[in-house]
Short mmCIF file of C-alpha atoms and ligand atoms in Angstrom, two decimals:
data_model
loop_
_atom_site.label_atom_id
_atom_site.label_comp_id
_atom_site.label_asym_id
_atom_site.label_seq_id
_atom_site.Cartn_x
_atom_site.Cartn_y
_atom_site.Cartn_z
CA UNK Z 187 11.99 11.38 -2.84
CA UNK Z 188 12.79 7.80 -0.95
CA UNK Z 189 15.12 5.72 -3.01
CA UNK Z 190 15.93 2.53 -2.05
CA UNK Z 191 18.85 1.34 -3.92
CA UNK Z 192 19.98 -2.43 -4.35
CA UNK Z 193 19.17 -3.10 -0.54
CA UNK Z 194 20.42 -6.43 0.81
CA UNK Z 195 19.63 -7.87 4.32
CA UNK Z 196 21.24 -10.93 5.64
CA UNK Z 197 20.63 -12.48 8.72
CA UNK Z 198 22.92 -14.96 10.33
CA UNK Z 199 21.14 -18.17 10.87
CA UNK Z 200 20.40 -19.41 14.18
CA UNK Z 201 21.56 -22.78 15.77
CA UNK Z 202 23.49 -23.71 13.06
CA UNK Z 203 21.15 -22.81 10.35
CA UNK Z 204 22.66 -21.22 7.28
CA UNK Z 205 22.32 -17.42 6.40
CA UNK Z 206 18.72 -16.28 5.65
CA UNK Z 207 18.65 -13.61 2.93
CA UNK Z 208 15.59 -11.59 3.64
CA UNK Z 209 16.24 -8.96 1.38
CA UNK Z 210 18.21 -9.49 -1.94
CA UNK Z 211 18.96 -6.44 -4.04
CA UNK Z 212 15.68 -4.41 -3.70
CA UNK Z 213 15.41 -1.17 -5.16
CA UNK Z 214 12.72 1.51 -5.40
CA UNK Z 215 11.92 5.31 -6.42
CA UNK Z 216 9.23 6.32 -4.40
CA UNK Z 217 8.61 10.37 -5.32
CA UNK Z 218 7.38 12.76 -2.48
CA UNK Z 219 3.80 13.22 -1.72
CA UNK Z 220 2.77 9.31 -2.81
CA UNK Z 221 1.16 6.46 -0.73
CA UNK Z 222 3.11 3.86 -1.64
CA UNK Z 223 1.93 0.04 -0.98
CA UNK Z 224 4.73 -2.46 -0.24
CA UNK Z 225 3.26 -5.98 -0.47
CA UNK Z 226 3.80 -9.70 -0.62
CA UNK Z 227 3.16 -12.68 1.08
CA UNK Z 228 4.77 -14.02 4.47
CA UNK Z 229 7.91 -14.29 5.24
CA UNK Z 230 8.60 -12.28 1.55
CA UNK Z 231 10.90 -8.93 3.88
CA UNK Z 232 8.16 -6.54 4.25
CA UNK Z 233 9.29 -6.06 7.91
CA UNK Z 234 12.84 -6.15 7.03
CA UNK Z 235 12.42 -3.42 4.62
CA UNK Z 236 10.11 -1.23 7.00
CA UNK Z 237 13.11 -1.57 9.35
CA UNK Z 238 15.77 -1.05 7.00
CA UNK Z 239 13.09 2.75 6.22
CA UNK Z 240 13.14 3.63 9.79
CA UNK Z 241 16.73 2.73 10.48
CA UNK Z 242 15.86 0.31 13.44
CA UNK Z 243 17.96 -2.34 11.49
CA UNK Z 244 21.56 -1.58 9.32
CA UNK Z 245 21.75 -2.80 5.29
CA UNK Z 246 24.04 -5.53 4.75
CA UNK Z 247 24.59 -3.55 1.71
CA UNK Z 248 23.02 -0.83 -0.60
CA UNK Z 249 21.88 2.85 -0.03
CA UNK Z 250 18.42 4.27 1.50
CA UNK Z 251 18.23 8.32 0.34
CA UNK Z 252 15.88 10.64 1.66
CA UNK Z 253 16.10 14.13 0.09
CA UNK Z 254 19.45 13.08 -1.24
CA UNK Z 255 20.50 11.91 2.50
CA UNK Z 256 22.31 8.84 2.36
CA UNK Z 257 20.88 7.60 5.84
CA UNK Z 258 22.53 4.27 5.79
CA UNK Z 259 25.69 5.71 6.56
CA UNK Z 260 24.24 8.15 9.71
CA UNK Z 261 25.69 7.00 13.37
CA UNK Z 262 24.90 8.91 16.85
CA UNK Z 263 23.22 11.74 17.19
CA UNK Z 264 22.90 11.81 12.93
CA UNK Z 265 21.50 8.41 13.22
CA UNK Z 266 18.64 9.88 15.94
CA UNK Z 267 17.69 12.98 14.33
CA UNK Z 268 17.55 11.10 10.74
CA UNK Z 269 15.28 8.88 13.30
CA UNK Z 270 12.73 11.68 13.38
CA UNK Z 271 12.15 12.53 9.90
CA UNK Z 272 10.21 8.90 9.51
CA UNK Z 273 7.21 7.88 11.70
CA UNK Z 274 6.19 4.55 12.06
CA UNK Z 275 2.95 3.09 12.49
CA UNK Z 276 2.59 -0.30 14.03
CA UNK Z 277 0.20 -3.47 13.78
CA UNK Z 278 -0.06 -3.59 17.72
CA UNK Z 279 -0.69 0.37 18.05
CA UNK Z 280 2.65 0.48 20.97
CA UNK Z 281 1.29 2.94 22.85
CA UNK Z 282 2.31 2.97 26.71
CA UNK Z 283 -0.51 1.98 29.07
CA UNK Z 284 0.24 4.10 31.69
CA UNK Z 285 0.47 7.65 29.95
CA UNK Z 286 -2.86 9.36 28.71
CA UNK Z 287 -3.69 9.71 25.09
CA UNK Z 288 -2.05 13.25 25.14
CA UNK Z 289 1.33 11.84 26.38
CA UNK Z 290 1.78 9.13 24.51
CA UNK Z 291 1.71 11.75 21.51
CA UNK Z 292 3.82 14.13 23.61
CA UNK Z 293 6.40 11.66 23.85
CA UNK Z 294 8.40 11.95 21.03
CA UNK Z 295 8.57 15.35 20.88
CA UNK Z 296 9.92 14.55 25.18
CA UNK Z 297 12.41 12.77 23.41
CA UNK Z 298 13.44 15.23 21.26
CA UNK Z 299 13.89 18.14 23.50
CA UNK Z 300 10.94 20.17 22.89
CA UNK Z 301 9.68 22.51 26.05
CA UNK Z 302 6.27 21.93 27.51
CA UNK Z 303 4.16 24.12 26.23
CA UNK Z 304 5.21 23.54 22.48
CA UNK Z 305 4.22 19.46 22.92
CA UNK Z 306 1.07 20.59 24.69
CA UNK Z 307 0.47 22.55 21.19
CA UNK Z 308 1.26 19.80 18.78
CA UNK Z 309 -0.14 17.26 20.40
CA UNK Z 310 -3.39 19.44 20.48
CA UNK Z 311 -3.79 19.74 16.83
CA UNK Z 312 -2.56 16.28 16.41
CA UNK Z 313 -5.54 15.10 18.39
CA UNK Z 314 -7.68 17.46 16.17
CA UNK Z 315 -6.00 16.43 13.27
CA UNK Z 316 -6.87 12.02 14.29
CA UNK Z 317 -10.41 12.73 15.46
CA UNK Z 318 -10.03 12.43 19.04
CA UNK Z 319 -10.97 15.90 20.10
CA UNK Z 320 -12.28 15.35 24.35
CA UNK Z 321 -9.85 11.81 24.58
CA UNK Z 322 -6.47 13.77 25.45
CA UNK Z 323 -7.16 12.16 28.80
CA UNK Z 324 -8.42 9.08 28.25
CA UNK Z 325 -6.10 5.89 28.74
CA UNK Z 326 -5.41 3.56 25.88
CA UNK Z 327 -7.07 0.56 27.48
CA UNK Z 328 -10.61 3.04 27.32
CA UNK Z 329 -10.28 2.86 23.35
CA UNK Z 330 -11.31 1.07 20.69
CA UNK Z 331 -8.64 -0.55 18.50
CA UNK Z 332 -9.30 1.83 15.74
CA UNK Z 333 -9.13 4.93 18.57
CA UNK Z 334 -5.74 3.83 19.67
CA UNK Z 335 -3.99 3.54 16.21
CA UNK Z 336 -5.03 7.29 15.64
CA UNK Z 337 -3.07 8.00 18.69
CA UNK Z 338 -0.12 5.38 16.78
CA UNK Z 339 -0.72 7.77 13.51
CA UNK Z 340 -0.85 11.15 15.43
CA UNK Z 341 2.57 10.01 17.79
CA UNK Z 342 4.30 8.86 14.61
CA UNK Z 343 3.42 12.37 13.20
CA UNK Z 344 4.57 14.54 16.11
CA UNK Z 345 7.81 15.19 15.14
CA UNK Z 346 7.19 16.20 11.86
CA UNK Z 347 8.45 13.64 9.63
CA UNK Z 348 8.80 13.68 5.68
CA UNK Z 349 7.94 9.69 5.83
CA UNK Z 350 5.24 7.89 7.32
CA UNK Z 351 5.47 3.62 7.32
CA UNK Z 352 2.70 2.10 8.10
CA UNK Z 353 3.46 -1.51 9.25
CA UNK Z 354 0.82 -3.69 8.47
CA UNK Z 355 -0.66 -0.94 10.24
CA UNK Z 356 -4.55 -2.01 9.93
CA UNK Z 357 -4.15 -5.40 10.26
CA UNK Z 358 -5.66 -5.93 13.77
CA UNK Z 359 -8.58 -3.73 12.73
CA UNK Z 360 -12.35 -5.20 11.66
CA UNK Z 361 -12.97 -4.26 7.97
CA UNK Z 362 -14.78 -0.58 9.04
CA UNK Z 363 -12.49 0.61 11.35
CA UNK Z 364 -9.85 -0.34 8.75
CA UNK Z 365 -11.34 1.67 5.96
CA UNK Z 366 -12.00 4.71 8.53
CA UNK Z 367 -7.98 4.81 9.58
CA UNK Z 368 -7.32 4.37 5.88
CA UNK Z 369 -9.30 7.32 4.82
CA UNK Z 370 -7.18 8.98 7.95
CA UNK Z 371 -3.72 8.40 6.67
CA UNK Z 372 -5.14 9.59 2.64
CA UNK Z 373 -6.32 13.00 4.58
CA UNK Z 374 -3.03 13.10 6.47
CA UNK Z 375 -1.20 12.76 3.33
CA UNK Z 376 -3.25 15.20 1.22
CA UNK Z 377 -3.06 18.16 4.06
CA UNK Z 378 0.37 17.81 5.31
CA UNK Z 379 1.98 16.66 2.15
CA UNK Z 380 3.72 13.69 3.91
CA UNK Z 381 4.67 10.67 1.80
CA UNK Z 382 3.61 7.25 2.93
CA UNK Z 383 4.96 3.96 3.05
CA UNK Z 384 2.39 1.40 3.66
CA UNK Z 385 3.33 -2.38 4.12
CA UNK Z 386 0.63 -4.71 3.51
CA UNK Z 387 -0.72 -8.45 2.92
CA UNK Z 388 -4.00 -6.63 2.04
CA UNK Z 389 -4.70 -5.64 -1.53
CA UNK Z 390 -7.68 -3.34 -0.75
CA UNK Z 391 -5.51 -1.61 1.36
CA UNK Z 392 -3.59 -1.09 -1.97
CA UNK Z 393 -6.75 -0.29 -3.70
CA UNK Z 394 -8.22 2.06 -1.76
CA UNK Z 395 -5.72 4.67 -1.12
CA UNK Z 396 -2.01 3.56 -2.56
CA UNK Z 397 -1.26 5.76 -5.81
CA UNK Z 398 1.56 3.07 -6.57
CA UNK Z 399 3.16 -0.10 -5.03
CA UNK Z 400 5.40 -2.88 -5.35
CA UNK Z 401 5.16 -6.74 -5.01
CA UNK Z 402 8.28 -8.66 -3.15
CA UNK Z 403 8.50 -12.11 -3.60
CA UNK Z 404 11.35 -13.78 -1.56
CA UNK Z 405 13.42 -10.75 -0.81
CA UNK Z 406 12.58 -9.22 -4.31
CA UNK Z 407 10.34 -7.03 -6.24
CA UNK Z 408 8.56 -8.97 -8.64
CA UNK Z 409 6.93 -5.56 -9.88
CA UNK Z 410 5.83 -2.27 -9.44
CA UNK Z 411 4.01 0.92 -10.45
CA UNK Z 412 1.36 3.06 -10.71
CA UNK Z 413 -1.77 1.09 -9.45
CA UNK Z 414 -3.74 1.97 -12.51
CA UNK Z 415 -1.29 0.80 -14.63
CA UNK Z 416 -0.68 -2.03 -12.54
CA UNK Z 417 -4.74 -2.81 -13.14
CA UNK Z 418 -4.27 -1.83 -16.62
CA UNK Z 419 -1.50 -3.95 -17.49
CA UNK Z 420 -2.88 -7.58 -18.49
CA UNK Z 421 1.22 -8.85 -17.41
CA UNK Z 422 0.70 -8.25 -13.91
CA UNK Z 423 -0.24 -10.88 -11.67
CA UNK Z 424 -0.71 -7.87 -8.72
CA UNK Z 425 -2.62 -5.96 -11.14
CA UNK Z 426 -5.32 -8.69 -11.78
CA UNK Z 427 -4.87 -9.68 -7.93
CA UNK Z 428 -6.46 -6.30 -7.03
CA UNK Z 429 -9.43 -6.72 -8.91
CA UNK Z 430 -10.53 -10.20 -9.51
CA UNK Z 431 -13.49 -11.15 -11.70
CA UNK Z 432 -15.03 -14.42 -10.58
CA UNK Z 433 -14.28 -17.91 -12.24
CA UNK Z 434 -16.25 -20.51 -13.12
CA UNK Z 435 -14.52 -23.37 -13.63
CA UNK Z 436 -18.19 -24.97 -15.18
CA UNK Z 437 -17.86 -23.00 -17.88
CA UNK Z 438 -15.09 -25.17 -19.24
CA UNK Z 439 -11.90 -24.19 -21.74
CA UNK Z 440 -10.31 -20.68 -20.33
CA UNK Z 441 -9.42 -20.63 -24.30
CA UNK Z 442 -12.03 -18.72 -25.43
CA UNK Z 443 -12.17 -16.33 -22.20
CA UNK Z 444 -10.13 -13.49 -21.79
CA UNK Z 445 -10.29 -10.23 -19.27
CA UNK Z 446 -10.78 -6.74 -20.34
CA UNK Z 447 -10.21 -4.00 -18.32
CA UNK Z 448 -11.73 -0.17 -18.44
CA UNK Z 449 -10.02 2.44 -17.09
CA UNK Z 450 -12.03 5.41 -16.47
CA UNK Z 451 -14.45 7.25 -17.93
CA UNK Z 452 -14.80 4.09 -20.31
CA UNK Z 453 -15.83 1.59 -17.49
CA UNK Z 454 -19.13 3.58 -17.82
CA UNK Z 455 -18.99 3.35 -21.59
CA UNK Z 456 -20.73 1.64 -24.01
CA UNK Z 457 -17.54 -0.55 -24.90
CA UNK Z 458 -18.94 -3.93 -24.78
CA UNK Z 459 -21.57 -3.26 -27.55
CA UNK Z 460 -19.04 -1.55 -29.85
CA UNK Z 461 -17.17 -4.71 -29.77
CA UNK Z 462 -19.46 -6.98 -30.24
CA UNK Z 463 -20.29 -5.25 -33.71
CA UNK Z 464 -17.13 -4.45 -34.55
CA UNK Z 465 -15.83 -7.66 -33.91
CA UNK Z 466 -18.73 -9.36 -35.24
CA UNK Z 467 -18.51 -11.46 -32.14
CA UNK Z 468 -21.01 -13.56 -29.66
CA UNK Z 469 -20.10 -12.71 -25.90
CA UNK Z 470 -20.85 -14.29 -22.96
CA UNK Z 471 -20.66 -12.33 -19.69
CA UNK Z 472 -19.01 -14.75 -16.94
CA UNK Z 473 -17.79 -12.19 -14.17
CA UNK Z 474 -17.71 -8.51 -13.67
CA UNK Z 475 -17.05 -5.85 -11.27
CA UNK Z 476 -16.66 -1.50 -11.53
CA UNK Z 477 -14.42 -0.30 -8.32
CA UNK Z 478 -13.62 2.88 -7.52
CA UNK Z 479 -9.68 2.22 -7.26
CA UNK Z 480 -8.42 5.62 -5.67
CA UNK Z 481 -10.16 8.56 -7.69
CA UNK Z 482 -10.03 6.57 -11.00
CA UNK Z 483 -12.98 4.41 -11.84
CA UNK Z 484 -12.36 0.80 -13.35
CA UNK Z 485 -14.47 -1.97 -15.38
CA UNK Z 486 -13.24 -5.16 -15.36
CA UNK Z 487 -15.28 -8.19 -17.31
CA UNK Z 488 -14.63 -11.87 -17.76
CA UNK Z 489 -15.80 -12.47 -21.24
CA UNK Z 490 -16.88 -15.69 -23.19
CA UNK Z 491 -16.63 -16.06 -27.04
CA UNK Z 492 -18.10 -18.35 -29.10
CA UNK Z 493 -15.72 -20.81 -30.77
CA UNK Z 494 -16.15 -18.96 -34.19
CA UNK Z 495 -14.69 -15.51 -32.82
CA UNK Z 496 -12.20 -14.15 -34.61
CA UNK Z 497 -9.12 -13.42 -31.86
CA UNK Z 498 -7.36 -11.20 -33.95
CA UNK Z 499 -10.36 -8.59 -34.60
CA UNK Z 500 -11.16 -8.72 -31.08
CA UNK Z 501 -7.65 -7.45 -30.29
CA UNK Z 502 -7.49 -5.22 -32.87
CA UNK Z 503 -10.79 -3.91 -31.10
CA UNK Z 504 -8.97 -3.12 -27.68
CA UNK Z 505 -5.92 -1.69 -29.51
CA UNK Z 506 -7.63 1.15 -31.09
CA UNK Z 507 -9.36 1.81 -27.48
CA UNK Z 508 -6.47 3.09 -25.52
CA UNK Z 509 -8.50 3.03 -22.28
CA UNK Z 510 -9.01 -0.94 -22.67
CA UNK Z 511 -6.83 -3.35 -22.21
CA UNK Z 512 -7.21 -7.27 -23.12
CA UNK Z 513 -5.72 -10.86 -21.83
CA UNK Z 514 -6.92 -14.21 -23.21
CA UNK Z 515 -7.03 -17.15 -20.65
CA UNK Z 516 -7.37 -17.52 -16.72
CA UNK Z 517 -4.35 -15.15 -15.58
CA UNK Z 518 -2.52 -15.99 -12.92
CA UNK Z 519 -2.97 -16.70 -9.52
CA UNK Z 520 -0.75 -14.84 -6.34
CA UNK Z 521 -0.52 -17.07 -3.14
CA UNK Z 522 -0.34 -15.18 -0.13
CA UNK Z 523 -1.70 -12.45 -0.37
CA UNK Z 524 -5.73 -11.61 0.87
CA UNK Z 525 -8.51 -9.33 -0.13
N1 ADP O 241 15.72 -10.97 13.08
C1 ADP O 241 15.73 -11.98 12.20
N2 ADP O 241 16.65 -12.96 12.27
C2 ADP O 241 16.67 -13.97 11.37
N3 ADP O 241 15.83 -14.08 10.33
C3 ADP O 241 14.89 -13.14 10.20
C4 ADP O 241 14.78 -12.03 11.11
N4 ADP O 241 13.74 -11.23 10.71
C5 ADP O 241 13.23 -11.80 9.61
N5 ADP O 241 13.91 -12.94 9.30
C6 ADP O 241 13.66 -13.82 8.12
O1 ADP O 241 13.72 -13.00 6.98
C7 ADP O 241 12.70 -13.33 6.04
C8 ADP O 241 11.80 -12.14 5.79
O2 ADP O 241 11.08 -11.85 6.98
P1 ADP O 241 10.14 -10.57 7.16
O3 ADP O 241 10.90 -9.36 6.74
O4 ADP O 241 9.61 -10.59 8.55
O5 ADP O 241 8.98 -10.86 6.10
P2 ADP O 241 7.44 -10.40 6.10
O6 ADP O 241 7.31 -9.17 6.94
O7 ADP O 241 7.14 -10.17 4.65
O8 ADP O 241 6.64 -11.54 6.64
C9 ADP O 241 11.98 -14.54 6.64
O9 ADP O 241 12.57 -15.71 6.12
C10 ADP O 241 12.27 -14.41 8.11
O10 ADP O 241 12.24 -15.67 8.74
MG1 MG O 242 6.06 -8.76 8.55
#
């Protein structure tokens, strides 16, 4: 279990320039064995939080636990072997150009004492382990982009940590490559068990392998949870962010239009009809979509009533259905982030 409780980050302010508060009282429960998203916009302290998680940067104030370490009080040699229980995984890979794909993965385990032969046998099944069986040799300036972050995932994972951040960690990838090293750090998580910290400006990085996340929004969290909930709720501005059913603003008054969401087996049900009868109402289809968010399947629809609908049967509709979930009007729009 991570928690992350009532972190604050301040950073003097250059030239003159007053204090900028990157991080203002954040504070998060992420349980073992999840892939948690972190995401927001620009500028909102994802990176300032990532470094706050690896300990490459001190709190101003509040408490990061690991296991029930408090590891913002560690110094020395505490401080460098709390280091090792949390790989990171960077945007720009990092690897060092003049050491072979097998060293670069060696390295930390160099760093941390470890005789020959034992980083010769971890680095071995970490290359296994990445997909890049025959390239221990191999320089990273001979790999693709995608090649070289498996090296960044399997280096991050040599010393065995209980934490792996990912920093944006796809970012530099085209759209394939970035689902392939996606689909890598799900199977790393499922066979070792290692719980992941991914920070993002990408919601289908959220949506295809996070089991939970959290929004920040100028050094806060604006919300979190379970994705599915998250997609389920019709409050959450992340939630309908993830899945967005086209607009069309030609179709006039957002007053008689509302969203309904199907979580699971129901997005393949016959919900639509049911309504219509049981509502006794005329419906318009204006936008749809069914994603496979995770393992869960999910129906969204933007709907159109005729002025003569009766709201209040319609909801009553959706309450009886616990798997569907209802908002009237447009919903609202988050800036910064992309699909
Ligand atoms: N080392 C630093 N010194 C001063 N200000 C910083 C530093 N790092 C980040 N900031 C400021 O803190 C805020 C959050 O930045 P950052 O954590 O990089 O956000 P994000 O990763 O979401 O873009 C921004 O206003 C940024 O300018
Ligand atoms: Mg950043």
């Amino acid at each position: 279990m991570i928690v992350v409780d009532n972190l604050v980050k301040t950073y003097p302010g250059a030239g003159g320039a007053g204090e900028v508060a990157a991080l203002r009282g954040v504070s998060l429960n992420i349980p073992d064995g999840e892939i948690f998203g972190v995401v927001g916009p620009s500028g909102s302290g994802k990176s300032t939080l990532l470094r706050c998680l690896n300990l490459l940067e001190k709190p101003t104030s509040g408490r990061i636990l690991l296991g029930g370490d408090d590891l913002s009080t560690f110094s020395g040699a505490d401080l460098r072997s709390a280091r090792r229980r949390i790989g990171t995984v960077f945007q720009q890979f990092n690897l060092l150009h003049s050491r072979t794909v097998l060293r670069n993965i060696e390295l930390p385990l160099e760093l941390a004492g470890l005789g020959k032969d034992e980083r010769r046998t971890r680095a071995s099944s970490l290359i296994d382990l990445v997909g890049l069986s025959g390239k221990e040799k191999s320089y990273p300036s001979q790999l693709s982009g995608g090649q070289q972050q498996r090296v960044g995932i399997a280096r991050a994972l040599a010393a065995e940590p209980e934490v792996l951040l990912c920093d944006e960690a796809t970012s530099a990838l085209d759209p394939d490559t970035t689902d392939q090293v996606l689909d890598l750090v799900a199977e790393v998580n499922r066979t070792l068990g290692v719980t992941v910290v991914v920070i993002t400006h990408e919601l289908g990085v959220l949506r295809r392998i996070c089991t939970s996340a959290a929004r920040l929004e100028a050094g806060r969290i604006a919300e979190t949870g379970r994705i599915t909930d998250l997609i389920a709720s019709p409050d959450s501005a992340l939630g309908a962010a993830m899945l967005p059913v086209g607009d069309d603003p030609s179709l006039g008054s957002t007053a008689d239009t509302a969203v309904v969401t199907a979580i699971g087996d129901a997005a393949h049900g016959p919900w639509l009809s049911q309504m219509i009868r049981d509502a006794d109402a005329d419906i318009a289809v204006v936008g749809g979509r069914v994603e496979q968010v995770g393992d869960v399947t999910v129906g969204r629809m933007r709907l159109r009533f005729t002025a003569e609908t009766d709201h209040a049967r319609v909801e009553q509709f959706v309450d009886r259905h616990p798997h569907l979930t209802l908002s009237w009007g447009a919903g609202t729009e988050l800036e910064g982030l992309t699909e």
